[in-house]
Amino acid sequence: MEHFADQETQDLPALNFESGVLVAWKKGVEEFVDKTKDNLWRILGLEQLRTLPHFQTKTDPTTTVKPWSNEGQKWLDKNQAAVALTPKWHQLVGIVRIIDKMLKGEPVLLMDEVGVGKTMQAIGVVACAAYFCNFYDIHGKFPGIFGQYKCASTGANLPDYPTIIVCPTNLHAQLMNEIERYLCYGTFDLLPYTGKPQQWEQ
């Protein structure tokens, strides 16, 4: 507590909110600008699959079909109206960068405009992390160019931890729908915590 008391007595700098932005933001993927989607799939070790691990390969463009149901899966498998589900270049390069930072133990922010696919990227990172963890268990290394990496926090494989996603209550249903749209039925367990803490034990 003495440490905090000492800090409170120190003079705090005056904040100037009129000074404008002090940070020169970069896109963060400058080293990948010359890479094609084929190159990016190869970097991830997914050049044969050309799809994100544990991801659906098709989706309902009207979003009326519930993919996490037997009927929904049948619809996606057989209906001509189903369209291919694949990340765009900017989404794929973002996933590559986040995986790179995650393995190195370095912080990263995913910031982009509304409606350009950040949710798919975030779910893609979770799916890739699970795939990388399983791949390392089998092969003793990560896939793609990440085969030369070790997880910075363990010196070996990624820890097999659950992922916690925090979102506003009013976006919960939308996020659940997006997760079910992207991930294959039955590949992940979703345990939503909503409502009051007293209700969580019921």
Short mmCIF file of C-alpha atoms in Angstrom, two decimals:
data_model
loop_
_atom_site.label_atom_id
_atom_site.label_comp_id
_atom_site.label_asym_id
_atom_site.label_seq_id
_atom_site.Cartn_x
_atom_site.Cartn_y
_atom_site.Cartn_z
CA MET A 1 0.00 0.00 0.00
CA GLU A 2 2.94 2.33 0.64
CA HIS A 3 3.85 2.10 -3.03
CA PHE A 4 0.40 3.31 -4.07
CA ALA A 5 0.43 6.06 -1.45
CA ASP A 6 3.73 7.32 -2.83
CA GLN A 7 2.27 7.39 -6.33
CA GLU A 8 -0.74 9.40 -5.20
CA THR A 9 1.48 12.15 -3.81
CA GLN A 10 3.41 12.55 -7.06
CA ASP A 11 2.45 15.28 -9.48
CA LEU A 12 0.38 13.96 -12.34
CA PRO A 13 0.95 15.34 -15.83
CA ALA A 14 -1.71 17.64 -17.21
CA LEU A 15 -3.73 16.06 -20.00
CA ASN A 16 -4.33 18.05 -23.14
CA PHE A 17 -7.28 16.62 -25.04
CA GLU A 18 -6.97 19.23 -27.78
CA SER A 19 -3.51 18.16 -28.89
CA GLY A 20 -4.70 15.59 -31.43
CA VAL A 21 -3.49 12.04 -32.00
CA LEU A 22 0.00 11.40 -30.65
CA VAL A 23 0.40 7.91 -32.10
CA ALA A 24 1.35 7.26 -35.72
CA TRP A 25 -0.80 4.18 -36.31
CA LYS A 26 0.31 1.62 -38.88
CA LYS A 27 -1.66 -1.18 -40.47
CA GLY A 28 0.67 -3.71 -38.86
CA VAL A 29 0.81 -6.03 -41.87
CA GLU A 30 3.33 -4.11 -43.98
CA GLU A 31 5.64 -7.11 -44.33
CA PHE A 32 2.83 -9.11 -45.93
CA VAL A 33 1.59 -6.61 -48.52
CA ASP A 34 3.27 -8.53 -51.36
CA LYS A 35 1.78 -11.87 -50.28
CA THR A 36 -1.10 -13.43 -52.19
CA LYS A 37 -3.81 -15.51 -50.54
CA ASP A 38 -1.92 -18.61 -51.70
CA ASN A 39 1.18 -17.33 -49.88
CA LEU A 40 -0.85 -16.67 -46.74
CA TRP A 41 -2.39 -20.14 -46.76
CA ARG A 42 1.15 -21.54 -47.11
CA ILE A 43 2.36 -19.44 -44.17
CA LEU A 44 -0.38 -21.01 -42.03
CA GLY A 45 0.39 -24.50 -43.39
CA LEU A 46 -3.09 -24.68 -44.90
CA GLU A 47 -2.22 -24.57 -48.60
CA GLN A 48 -3.91 -27.92 -49.22
CA LEU A 49 -7.13 -27.13 -47.36
CA ARG A 50 -7.36 -23.44 -48.34
CA THR A 51 -9.89 -22.99 -45.56
CA LEU A 52 -9.62 -22.11 -41.89
CA PRO A 53 -9.50 -25.13 -39.56
CA HIS A 54 -12.78 -26.09 -37.89
CA PHE A 55 -14.60 -23.64 -40.19
CA GLN A 56 -17.71 -24.27 -42.25
CA THR A 57 -16.95 -24.32 -45.98
CA LYS A 58 -20.38 -22.97 -46.93
CA THR A 59 -22.86 -20.51 -45.51
CA ASP A 60 -26.43 -19.36 -46.02
CA PRO A 61 -26.31 -15.86 -47.54
CA THR A 62 -29.71 -15.03 -46.04
CA THR A 63 -28.58 -16.17 -42.55
CA THR A 64 -31.98 -17.81 -41.96
CA VAL A 65 -30.60 -21.36 -41.72
CA LYS A 66 -29.28 -22.43 -38.30
CA PRO A 67 -25.99 -24.15 -39.15
CA TRP A 68 -25.62 -25.76 -35.70
CA SER A 69 -28.47 -28.17 -36.27
CA ASN A 70 -28.81 -31.40 -38.23
CA GLU A 71 -31.25 -29.73 -40.61
CA GLY A 72 -28.91 -26.78 -41.07
CA GLN A 73 -25.98 -29.04 -41.90
CA LYS A 74 -28.05 -30.95 -44.44
CA TRP A 75 -29.08 -27.66 -46.03
CA LEU A 76 -25.48 -26.45 -46.27
CA ASP A 77 -24.34 -29.78 -47.74
CA LYS A 78 -27.02 -30.09 -50.41
CA ASN A 79 -28.69 -26.77 -51.16
CA GLN A 80 -27.52 -24.91 -54.27
CA ALA A 81 -28.22 -21.60 -52.55
CA ALA A 82 -25.35 -22.17 -50.09
CA VAL A 83 -22.30 -20.06 -50.94
CA ALA A 84 -18.61 -20.65 -50.24
CA LEU A 85 -17.36 -19.33 -46.92
CA THR A 86 -13.77 -18.15 -47.23
CA PRO A 87 -11.86 -15.25 -45.69
CA LYS A 88 -10.88 -12.27 -47.83
CA TRP A 89 -7.21 -11.30 -48.17
CA HIS A 90 -7.35 -8.64 -45.45
CA GLN A 91 -8.99 -11.08 -43.04
CA LEU A 92 -6.47 -13.82 -43.73
CA VAL A 93 -3.45 -11.53 -43.38
CA GLY A 94 -4.87 -10.26 -40.09
CA ILE A 95 -5.14 -13.82 -38.79
CA VAL A 96 -1.54 -14.50 -39.84
CA ARG A 97 -0.34 -11.39 -38.01
CA ILE A 98 -2.31 -12.18 -34.83
CA ILE A 99 -1.03 -15.78 -34.75
CA ASP A 100 2.52 -14.45 -35.21
CA LYS A 101 2.10 -12.01 -32.31
CA MET A 102 0.36 -14.60 -30.14
CA LEU A 103 3.19 -17.12 -30.46
CA LYS A 104 5.77 -14.41 -29.75
CA GLY A 105 3.84 -13.26 -26.69
CA GLU A 106 3.53 -9.75 -28.08
CA PRO A 107 0.42 -7.56 -27.72
CA VAL A 108 -1.75 -6.85 -30.74
CA LEU A 109 -4.93 -4.90 -31.42
CA LEU A 110 -7.41 -5.79 -34.15
CA MET A 111 -8.88 -2.45 -35.15
CA ASP A 112 -10.75 -1.78 -38.36
CA GLU A 113 -13.88 -0.12 -39.60
CA VAL A 114 -17.31 -1.59 -38.91
CA GLY A 115 -18.41 -4.30 -41.31
CA VAL A 116 -15.08 -5.50 -42.70
CA GLY A 117 -15.00 -8.88 -40.96
CA LYS A 118 -13.29 -8.55 -37.59
CA THR A 119 -15.61 -11.13 -36.03
CA MET A 120 -14.59 -13.73 -38.61
CA GLN A 121 -10.94 -12.90 -37.92
CA ALA A 122 -11.33 -13.24 -34.15
CA ILE A 123 -13.14 -16.58 -34.48
CA GLY A 124 -10.56 -17.64 -37.08
CA VAL A 125 -7.74 -16.96 -34.61
CA VAL A 126 -9.47 -19.09 -31.95
CA ALA A 127 -9.92 -21.92 -34.48
CA CYS A 128 -6.32 -21.64 -35.71
CA ALA A 129 -4.99 -21.66 -32.15
CA ALA A 130 -6.85 -24.92 -31.44
CA TYR A 131 -5.54 -26.38 -34.71
CA PHE A 132 -1.97 -25.25 -33.96
CA CYS A 133 -2.15 -26.79 -30.48
CA ASN A 134 -3.34 -30.15 -31.85
CA PHE A 135 -0.79 -30.03 -34.70
CA TYR A 136 2.05 -29.46 -32.22
CA ASP A 137 0.89 -32.39 -30.08
CA ILE A 138 1.13 -34.68 -33.11
CA HIS A 139 4.17 -33.29 -34.98
CA GLY A 140 6.19 -31.57 -32.26
CA LYS A 141 6.03 -28.27 -34.13
CA PHE A 142 3.53 -25.75 -35.46
CA PRO A 143 2.35 -25.84 -39.11
CA GLY A 144 3.61 -23.71 -42.00
CA ILE A 145 6.36 -21.18 -41.42
CA PHE A 146 5.42 -21.23 -37.76
CA GLY A 147 7.21 -24.59 -37.53
CA GLN A 148 10.30 -22.66 -36.48
CA TYR A 149 8.41 -20.95 -33.62
CA LYS A 150 7.88 -21.92 -30.00
CA CYS A 151 5.18 -20.39 -27.85
CA ALA A 152 6.89 -17.61 -25.90
CA SER A 153 5.01 -18.32 -22.66
CA THR A 154 5.73 -22.08 -22.58
CA GLY A 155 8.83 -22.60 -24.71
CA ALA A 156 6.90 -25.29 -26.56
CA ASN A 157 3.23 -25.74 -27.48
CA LEU A 158 0.41 -23.27 -26.97
CA PRO A 159 -1.35 -23.86 -23.64
CA ASP A 160 -4.62 -25.73 -24.13
CA TYR A 161 -6.82 -23.12 -22.46
CA PRO A 162 -10.41 -22.10 -23.10
CA THR A 163 -11.09 -18.80 -24.83
CA ILE A 164 -13.09 -16.12 -23.06
CA ILE A 165 -15.02 -13.70 -25.26
CA VAL A 166 -16.55 -10.68 -23.56
CA CYS A 167 -19.23 -8.68 -25.33
CA PRO A 168 -22.10 -6.35 -24.42
CA THR A 169 -25.30 -8.16 -23.48
CA ASN A 170 -27.18 -6.64 -26.41
CA LEU A 171 -24.67 -8.21 -28.84
CA HIS A 172 -24.69 -11.67 -27.26
CA ALA A 173 -27.25 -13.27 -29.59
CA GLN A 174 -25.60 -11.75 -32.67
CA LEU A 175 -22.18 -13.03 -31.62
CA MET A 176 -23.53 -16.53 -30.93
CA ASN A 177 -25.09 -16.57 -34.40
CA GLU A 178 -21.79 -15.51 -35.97
CA ILE A 179 -19.84 -18.18 -34.10
CA GLU A 180 -22.31 -20.84 -35.25
CA ARG A 181 -22.19 -19.49 -38.79
CA TYR A 182 -18.40 -19.80 -39.01
CA LEU A 183 -17.43 -22.83 -36.91
CA CYS A 184 -18.30 -26.40 -37.83
CA TYR A 185 -21.13 -27.94 -35.87
CA GLY A 186 -19.81 -29.78 -32.80
CA THR A 187 -16.17 -28.63 -32.97
CA PHE A 188 -16.32 -26.25 -30.00
CA ASP A 189 -18.35 -26.12 -26.81
CA LEU A 190 -19.99 -22.75 -26.19
CA LEU A 191 -20.78 -21.89 -22.59
CA PRO A 192 -22.52 -18.51 -22.52
CA TYR A 193 -22.66 -16.65 -19.23
CA THR A 194 -25.44 -14.10 -19.25
CA GLY A 195 -27.76 -12.69 -16.64
CA LYS A 196 -26.94 -12.30 -12.97
CA PRO A 197 -24.15 -14.34 -11.31
CA GLN A 198 -26.75 -16.07 -9.09
CA GLN A 199 -28.31 -17.59 -12.24
CA TRP A 200 -25.04 -19.09 -13.53
CA GLU A 201 -25.13 -22.00 -11.09
CA GLN A 202 -28.64 -23.06 -12.12
#
